[in-house]
Coordinates of C-alpha atoms and ligand atoms in Angstrom, one line a residue:
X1 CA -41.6 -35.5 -43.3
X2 CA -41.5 -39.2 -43.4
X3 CA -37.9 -40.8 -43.9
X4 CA -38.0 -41.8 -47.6
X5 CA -36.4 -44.6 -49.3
X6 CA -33.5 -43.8 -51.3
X7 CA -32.8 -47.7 -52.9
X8 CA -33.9 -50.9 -51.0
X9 CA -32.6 -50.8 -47.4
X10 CA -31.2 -47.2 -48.0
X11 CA -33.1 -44.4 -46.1
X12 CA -33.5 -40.6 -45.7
X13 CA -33.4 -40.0 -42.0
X14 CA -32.4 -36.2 -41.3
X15 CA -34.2 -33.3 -41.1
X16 CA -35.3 -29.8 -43.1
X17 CA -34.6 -26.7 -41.3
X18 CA -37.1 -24.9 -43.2
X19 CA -36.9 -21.3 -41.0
X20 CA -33.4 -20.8 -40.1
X21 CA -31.9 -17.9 -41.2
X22 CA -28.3 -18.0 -40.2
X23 CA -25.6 -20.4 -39.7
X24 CA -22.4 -20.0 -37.6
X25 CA -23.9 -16.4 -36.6
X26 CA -22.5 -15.3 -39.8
X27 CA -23.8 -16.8 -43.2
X28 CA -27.5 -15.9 -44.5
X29 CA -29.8 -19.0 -45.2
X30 CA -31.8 -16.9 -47.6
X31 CA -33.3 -20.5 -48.6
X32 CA -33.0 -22.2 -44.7
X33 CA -31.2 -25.3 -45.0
X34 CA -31.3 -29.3 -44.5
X35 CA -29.4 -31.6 -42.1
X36 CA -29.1 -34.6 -43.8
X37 CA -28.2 -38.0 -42.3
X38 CA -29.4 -41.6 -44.1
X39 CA -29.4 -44.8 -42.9
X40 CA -28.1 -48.3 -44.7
X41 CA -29.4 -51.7 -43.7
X42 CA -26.9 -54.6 -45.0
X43 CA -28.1 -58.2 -44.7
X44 CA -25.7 -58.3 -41.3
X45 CA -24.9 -54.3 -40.1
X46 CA -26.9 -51.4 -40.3
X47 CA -25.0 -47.9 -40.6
X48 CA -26.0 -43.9 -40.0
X49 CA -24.1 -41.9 -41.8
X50 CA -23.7 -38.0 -40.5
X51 CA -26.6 -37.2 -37.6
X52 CA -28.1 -33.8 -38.2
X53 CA -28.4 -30.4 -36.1
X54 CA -28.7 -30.6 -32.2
X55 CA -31.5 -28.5 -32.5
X56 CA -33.3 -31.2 -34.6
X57 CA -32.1 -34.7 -32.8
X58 CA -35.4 -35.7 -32.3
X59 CA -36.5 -35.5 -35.8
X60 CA -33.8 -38.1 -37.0
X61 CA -34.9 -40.3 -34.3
X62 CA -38.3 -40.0 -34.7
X63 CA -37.2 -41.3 -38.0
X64 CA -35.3 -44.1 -36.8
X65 CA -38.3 -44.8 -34.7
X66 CA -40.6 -45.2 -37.8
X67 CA -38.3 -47.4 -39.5
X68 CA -38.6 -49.8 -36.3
X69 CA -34.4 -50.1 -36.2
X70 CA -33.7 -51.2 -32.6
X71 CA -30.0 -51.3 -33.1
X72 CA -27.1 -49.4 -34.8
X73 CA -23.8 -50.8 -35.0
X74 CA -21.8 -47.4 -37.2
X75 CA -22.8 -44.2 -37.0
X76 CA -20.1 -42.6 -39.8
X77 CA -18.9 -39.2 -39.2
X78 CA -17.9 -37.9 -42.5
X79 CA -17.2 -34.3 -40.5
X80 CA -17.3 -33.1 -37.1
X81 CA -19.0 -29.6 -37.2
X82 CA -21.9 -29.9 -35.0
X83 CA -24.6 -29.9 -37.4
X84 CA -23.5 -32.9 -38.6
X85 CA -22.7 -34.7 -35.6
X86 CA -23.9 -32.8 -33.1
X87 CA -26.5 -35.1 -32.4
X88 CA -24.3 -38.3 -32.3
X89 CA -24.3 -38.7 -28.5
X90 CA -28.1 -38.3 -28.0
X91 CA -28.0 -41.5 -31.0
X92 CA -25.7 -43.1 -28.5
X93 CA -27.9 -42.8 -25.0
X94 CA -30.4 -44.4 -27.7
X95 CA -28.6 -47.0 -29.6
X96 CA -25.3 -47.4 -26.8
X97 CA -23.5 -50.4 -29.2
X98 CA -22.9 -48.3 -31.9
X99 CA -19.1 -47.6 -32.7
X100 CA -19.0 -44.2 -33.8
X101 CA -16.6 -44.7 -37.6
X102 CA -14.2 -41.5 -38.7
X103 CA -10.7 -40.4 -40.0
X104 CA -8.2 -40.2 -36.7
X105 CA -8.4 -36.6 -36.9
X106 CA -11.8 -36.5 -36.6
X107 CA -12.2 -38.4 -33.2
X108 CA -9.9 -36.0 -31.6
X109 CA -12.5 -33.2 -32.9
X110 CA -15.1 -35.2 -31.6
X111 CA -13.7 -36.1 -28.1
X112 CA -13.1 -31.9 -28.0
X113 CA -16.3 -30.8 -29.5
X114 CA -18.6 -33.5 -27.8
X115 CA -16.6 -35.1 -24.9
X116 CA -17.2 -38.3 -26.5
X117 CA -15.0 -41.3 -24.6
X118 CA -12.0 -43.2 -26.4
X119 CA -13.7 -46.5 -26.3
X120 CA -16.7 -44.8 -29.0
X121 CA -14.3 -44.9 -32.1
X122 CA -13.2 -47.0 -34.9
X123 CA -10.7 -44.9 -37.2
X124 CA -10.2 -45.5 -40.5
X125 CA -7.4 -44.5 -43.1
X126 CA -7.5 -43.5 -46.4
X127 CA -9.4 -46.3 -48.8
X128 CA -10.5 -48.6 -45.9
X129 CA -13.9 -50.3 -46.0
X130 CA -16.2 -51.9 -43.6
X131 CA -18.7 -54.5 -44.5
X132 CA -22.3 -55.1 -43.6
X133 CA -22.9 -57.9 -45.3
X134 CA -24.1 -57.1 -48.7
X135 CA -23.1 -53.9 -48.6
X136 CA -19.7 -52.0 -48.3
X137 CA -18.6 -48.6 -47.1
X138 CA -15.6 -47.4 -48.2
X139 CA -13.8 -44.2 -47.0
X140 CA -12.3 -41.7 -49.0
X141 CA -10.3 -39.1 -46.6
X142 CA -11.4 -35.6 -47.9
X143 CA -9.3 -33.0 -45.9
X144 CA -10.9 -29.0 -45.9
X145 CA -13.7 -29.7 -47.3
X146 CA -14.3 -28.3 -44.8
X147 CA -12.8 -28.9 -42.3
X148 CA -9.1 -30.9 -42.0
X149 CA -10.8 -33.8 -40.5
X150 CA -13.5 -34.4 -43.4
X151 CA -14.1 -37.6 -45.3
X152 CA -16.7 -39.1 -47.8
X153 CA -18.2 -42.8 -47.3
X154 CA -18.9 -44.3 -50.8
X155 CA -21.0 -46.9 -51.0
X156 CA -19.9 -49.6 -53.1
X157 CA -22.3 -51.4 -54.5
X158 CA -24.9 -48.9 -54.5
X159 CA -22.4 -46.6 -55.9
X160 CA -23.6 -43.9 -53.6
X161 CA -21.1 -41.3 -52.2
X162 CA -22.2 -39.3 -48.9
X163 CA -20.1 -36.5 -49.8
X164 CA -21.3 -34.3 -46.2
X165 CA -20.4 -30.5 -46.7
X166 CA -19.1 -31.3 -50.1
X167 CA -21.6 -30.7 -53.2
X168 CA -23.6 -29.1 -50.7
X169 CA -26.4 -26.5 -50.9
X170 CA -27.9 -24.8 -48.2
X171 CA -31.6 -25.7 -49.8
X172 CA -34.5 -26.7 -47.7
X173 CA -37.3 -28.4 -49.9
X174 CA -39.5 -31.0 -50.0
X175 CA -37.9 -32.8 -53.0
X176 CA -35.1 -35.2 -52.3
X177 CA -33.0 -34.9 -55.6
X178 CA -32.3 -32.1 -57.6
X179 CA -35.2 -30.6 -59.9
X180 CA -34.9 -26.8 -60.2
X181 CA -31.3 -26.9 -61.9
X182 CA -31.2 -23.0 -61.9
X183 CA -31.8 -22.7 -57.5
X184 CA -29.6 -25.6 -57.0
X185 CA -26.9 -24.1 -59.2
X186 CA -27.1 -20.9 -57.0
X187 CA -27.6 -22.4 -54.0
X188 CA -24.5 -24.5 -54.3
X189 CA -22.2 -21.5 -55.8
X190 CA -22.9 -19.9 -52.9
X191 CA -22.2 -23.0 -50.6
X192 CA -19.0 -23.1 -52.7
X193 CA -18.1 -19.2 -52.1
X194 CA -18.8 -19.0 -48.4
X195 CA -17.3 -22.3 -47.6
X196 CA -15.1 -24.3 -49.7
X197 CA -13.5 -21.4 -51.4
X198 CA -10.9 -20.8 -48.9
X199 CA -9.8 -24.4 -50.0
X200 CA -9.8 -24.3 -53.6
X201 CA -6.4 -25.8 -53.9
X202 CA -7.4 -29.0 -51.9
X203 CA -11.0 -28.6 -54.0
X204 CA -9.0 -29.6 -56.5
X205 CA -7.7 -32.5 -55.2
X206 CA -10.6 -33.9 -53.7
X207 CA -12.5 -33.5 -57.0
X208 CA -9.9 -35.6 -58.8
X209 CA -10.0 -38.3 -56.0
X210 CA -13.6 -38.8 -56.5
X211 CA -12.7 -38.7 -60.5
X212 CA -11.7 -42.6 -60.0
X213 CA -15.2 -43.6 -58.7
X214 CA -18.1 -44.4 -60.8
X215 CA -21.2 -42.4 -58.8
X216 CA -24.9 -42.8 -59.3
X217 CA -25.8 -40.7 -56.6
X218 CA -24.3 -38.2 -54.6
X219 CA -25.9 -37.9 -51.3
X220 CA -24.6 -35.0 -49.6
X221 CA -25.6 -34.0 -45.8
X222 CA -27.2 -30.1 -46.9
X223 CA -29.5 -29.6 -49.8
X224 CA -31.0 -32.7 -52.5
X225 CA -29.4 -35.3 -53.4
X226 CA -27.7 -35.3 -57.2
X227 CA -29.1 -38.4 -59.3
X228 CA -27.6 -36.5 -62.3
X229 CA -23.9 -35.9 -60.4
X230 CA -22.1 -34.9 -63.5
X231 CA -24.2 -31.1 -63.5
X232 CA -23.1 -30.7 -60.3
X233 CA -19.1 -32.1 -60.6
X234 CA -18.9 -29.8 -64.2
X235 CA -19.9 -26.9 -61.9
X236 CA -17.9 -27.5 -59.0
X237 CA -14.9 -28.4 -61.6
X238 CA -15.6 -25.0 -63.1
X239 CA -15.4 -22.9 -59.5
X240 CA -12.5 -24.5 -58.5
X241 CA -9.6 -24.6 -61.6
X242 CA -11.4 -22.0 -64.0
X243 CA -9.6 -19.2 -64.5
X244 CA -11.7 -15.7 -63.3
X245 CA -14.3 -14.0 -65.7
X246 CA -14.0 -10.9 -67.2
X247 CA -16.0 -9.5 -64.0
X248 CA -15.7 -6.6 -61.4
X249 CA -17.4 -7.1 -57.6
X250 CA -17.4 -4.0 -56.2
X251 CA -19.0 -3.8 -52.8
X252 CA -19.1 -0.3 -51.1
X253 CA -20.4 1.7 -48.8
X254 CA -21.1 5.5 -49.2
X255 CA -22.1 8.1 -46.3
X256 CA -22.6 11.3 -47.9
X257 CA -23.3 10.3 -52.1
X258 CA -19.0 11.1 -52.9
X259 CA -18.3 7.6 -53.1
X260 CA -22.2 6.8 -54.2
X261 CA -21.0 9.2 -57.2
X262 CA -17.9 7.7 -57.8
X263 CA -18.6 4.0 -57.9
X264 CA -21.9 4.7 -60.0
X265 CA -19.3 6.5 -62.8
X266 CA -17.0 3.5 -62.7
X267 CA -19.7 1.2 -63.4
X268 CA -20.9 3.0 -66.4
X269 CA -17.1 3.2 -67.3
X270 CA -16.3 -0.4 -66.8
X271 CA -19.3 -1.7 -69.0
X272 CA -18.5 0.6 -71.6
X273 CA -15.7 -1.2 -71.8
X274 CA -17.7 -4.5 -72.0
X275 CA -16.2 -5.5 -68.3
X276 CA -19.5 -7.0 -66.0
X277 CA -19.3 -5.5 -63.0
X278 CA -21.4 -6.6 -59.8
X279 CA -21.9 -3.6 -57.0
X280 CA -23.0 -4.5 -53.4
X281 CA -24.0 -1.7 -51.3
X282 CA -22.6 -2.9 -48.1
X283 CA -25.1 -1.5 -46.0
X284 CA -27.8 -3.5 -46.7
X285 CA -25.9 -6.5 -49.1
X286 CA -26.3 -10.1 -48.4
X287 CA -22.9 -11.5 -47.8
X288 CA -23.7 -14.1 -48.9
X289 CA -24.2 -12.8 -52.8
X290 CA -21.0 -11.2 -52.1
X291 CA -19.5 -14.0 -51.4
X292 CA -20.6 -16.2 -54.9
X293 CA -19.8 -12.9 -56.9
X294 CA -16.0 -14.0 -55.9
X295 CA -16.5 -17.4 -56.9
X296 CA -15.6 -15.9 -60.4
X297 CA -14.5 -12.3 -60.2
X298 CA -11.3 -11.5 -61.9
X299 CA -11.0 -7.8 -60.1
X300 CA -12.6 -5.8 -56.7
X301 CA -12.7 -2.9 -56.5
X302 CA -13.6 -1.4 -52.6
X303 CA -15.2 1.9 -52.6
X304 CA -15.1 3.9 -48.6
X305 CA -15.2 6.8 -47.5
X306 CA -12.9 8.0 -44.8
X307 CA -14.4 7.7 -41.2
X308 CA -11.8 8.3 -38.6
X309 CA -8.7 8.5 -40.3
X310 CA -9.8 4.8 -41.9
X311 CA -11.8 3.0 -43.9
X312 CA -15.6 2.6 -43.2
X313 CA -16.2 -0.2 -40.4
X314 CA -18.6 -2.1 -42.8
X315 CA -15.9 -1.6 -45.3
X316 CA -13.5 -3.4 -43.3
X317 CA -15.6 -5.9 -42.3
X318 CA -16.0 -6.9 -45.8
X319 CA -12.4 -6.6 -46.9
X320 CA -11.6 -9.1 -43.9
X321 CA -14.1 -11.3 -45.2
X322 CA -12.8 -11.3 -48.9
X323 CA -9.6 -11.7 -47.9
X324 CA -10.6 -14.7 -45.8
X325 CA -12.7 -16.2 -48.5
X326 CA -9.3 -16.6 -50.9
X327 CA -11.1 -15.4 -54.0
X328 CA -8.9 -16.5 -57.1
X329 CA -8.8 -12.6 -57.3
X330 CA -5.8 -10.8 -59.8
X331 CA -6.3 -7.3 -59.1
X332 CA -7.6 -5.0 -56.7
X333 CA -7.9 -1.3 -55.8
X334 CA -9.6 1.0 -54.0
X335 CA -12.2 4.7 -54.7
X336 CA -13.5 6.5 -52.3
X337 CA -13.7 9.7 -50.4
X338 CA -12.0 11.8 -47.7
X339 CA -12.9 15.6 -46.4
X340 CA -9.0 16.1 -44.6
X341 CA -7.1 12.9 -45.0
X342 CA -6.6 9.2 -43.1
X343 CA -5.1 6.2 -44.0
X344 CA -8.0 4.3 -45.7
X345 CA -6.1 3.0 -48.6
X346 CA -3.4 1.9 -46.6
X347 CA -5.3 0.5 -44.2
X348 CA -7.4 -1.8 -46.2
X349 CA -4.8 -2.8 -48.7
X350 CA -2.9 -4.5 -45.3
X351 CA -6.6 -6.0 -44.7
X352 CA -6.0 -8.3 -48.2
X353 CA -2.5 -10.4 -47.8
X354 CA -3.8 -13.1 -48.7
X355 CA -5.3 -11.9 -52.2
X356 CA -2.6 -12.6 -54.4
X357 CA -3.4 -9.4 -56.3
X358 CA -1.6 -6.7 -58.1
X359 CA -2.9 -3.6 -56.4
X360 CA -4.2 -1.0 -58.9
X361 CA -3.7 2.9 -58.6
X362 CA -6.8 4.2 -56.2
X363 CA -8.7 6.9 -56.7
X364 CA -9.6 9.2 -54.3
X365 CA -11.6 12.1 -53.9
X366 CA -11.1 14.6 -51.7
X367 CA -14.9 16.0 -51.0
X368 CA -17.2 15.2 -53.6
X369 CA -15.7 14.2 -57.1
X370 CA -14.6 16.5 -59.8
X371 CA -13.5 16.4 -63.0
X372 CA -10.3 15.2 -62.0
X373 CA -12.1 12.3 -59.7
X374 CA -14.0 11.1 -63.0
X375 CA -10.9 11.0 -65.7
X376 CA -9.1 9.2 -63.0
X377 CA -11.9 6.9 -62.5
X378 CA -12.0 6.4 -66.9
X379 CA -8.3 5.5 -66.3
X380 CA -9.1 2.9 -63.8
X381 CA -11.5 1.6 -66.2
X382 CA -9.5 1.4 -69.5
X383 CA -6.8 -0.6 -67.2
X384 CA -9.1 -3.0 -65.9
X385 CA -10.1 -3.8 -69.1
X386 CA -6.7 -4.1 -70.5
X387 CA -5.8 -6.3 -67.7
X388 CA -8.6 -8.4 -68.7
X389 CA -8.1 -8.8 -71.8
X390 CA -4.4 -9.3 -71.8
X391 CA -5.3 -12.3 -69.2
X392 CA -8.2 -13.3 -71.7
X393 CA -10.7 -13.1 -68.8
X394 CA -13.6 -13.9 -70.7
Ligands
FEO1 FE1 -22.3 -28.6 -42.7 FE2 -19.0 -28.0 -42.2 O1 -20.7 -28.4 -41.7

């Protein structure tokens, strides 16, 4: 596509990765994804802000190119991660007087990541501005989210704030602010659940910071733009201080149907008791569902059967995940299956230490489950639901 013109001056110049399908070799991109990176012309400087994927450098300067700008004097890096600045030294063989502009932090990331030289940088703290002309940057240091370098660049008069990571979606499409409210909503939950969630506590923080600024437009560097900001800050203010819902995620795996059998009654049991419950079949789940169904989840419950004297691998796997996701979760337990014993229970309640969860009494079944299994599995139920309602997880 053609860079597009955001406000006189103010540019589009990234790119839409339409076709990728997975990001850091772990998170689906069921929807691919954008790198996006815009340009500001004041009446004396002219400023990039974020560059985009390596893979893509010649897209933004194509861009560039179209736009006729023969010179660059700040290229802002709100964040380090390489698909954000990844391309910033290819912009420097092509525009060498820029001064790359970031937190101190970040040009140590940078110099690591990129092996950019010293004489590159401007830092700047907390609040500080730069001027190009007409036009002001200020930036507004935004540790974790998501990395500890991160910042946002507002942009004063404009009031524009290139939020990077933050207010997020992976979303490729055509349009360059928000217009399906329902997509964007999921699309940035599960932004939210796969990476900021780990960082809900300096979520918080950062959300108030941004509290103080009036904001017409948030510009983030994945997904469209937000002309109407406050339906995305009400959901973001929602994931990150709401207390959990009156929900279940129960992601499992099952070899043989016991644990099939068993997770299949509890879910009956647990919306009999008017608890919403969400069930992932590890096998074949998107983690990435798994991931927003913890955004809100008051309770999970892990269903395995035994293989080796342990938990299943997949089951693992996902229990190492949840716990390093940092779900607001409250409780926890584990069903499953076993044919002559093993340590599954044990083994995947050490997985979780950093759920902050009371641990509820597991059920087990020893071969497929019996009558026993299935009261057992009631009583789970009828405490979950007590729980909930004595929390008023609603
Ligand atoms: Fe989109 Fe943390 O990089």
């Amino acid at each position: 596509m053609k860079p597009r013109e955001i406000k006189t001056g103010i540019y589009c110049v990234g790119a839409i990765d339409w076709d990728r399908r997975l990001f850091d070799s772990l998170i689906p991109l069921p929807d691919g994804t954008s790198y996006n990176s815009y340009l500001i012309k004041g009446s004396e400087k002219t400023a990039l802000i974020d560059t985009v994927d390596p893979a893509m450098e010649e897209v933004l300067v194509d861009h560039l190119m179209q736009l006729g700008i023969d010179n660059i004097d700040y290229v802002i890096a709100n964040h380090a991660e390489q698909d954000h600045s990844g391309s910033i030294p290819y912009v420097l063989e092509i525009y060498p007087e820029a001064q790359i502009v970031c937190t101190p932090k970040c040009k140590g990331m940078l110099m690591d990541l990129l092996l950019i030289p010293d004489e590159s940088f401007i830092t700047v703290e907390d609040k500080e501005t730069i001027s190009l002309g007409d036009r002001t940057l200020e930036f507004i240091h935004a540790p974790w989210v998501h990395w500890p370098e991160t910042m946002l660049t507002y942009l004063r008069e404009d009031k524009i704030l290139f939020s990077c990571d933050f207010f997020g979606s992976h979303l490729a499409t055509t349009d360059m602010y928000v217009t399906d409210g329902g997509q964007l909503y999921e699309a940035a939950k599960r932004y939210y659940g796969e990476i900021m969630m780990p960082f809900r506590a300096t979520i918080q923080k950062n959300l108030e910071k941004v509290k103080s600024y009036t904001i017409d437009i948030i510009a983030p560097s994945h997904g469209p733009m937000h002309d109407k900001p406050e339906y995305i800050l009400k959901a973001y203010h929602s994931w990150a201080f709401d207390e959990p819902g009156n929900i279940v995620v129960l992601p499992y795996i099952s070899m043989h149907d016991s644990t099939r059998e068993m997770v299949g009654y509890l879910v009956e049991a647990l919306a009999q008791r008017g608890v919403t419950v969400k069930q992932f079949d590890l096998a074949v789940t998107d983690i990435g569902k798994l991931a927003m169904a913890l955004v809100d989840a008051a309770t999970i419950i892990i269903g395995t059967p035994t293989v080796l004297a342990g938990p299943h691998p997949n089951v693992a796997y996902a229990a190492f995940l949840a716990n390093a996701l940092r779900p607001n979760l409250k409780f926890a337990s584990i069903i499953g299956s076993y044919s002559w014993g093993g340590k599954a229970v044990e083994q995947i309640a050490g997985m979780i230490p950093n759920l902050k969860v009371e641990l509820l009494e597991p059920v087990l079944s020893k071969g497929f489950p019996e009558e026993a299994d299935f009261t057992a599995l009631d009583n789970l139920a009828d405490t979950i639901a007590q729980k909930h309602k004595e929390h008023h997880f609603a």
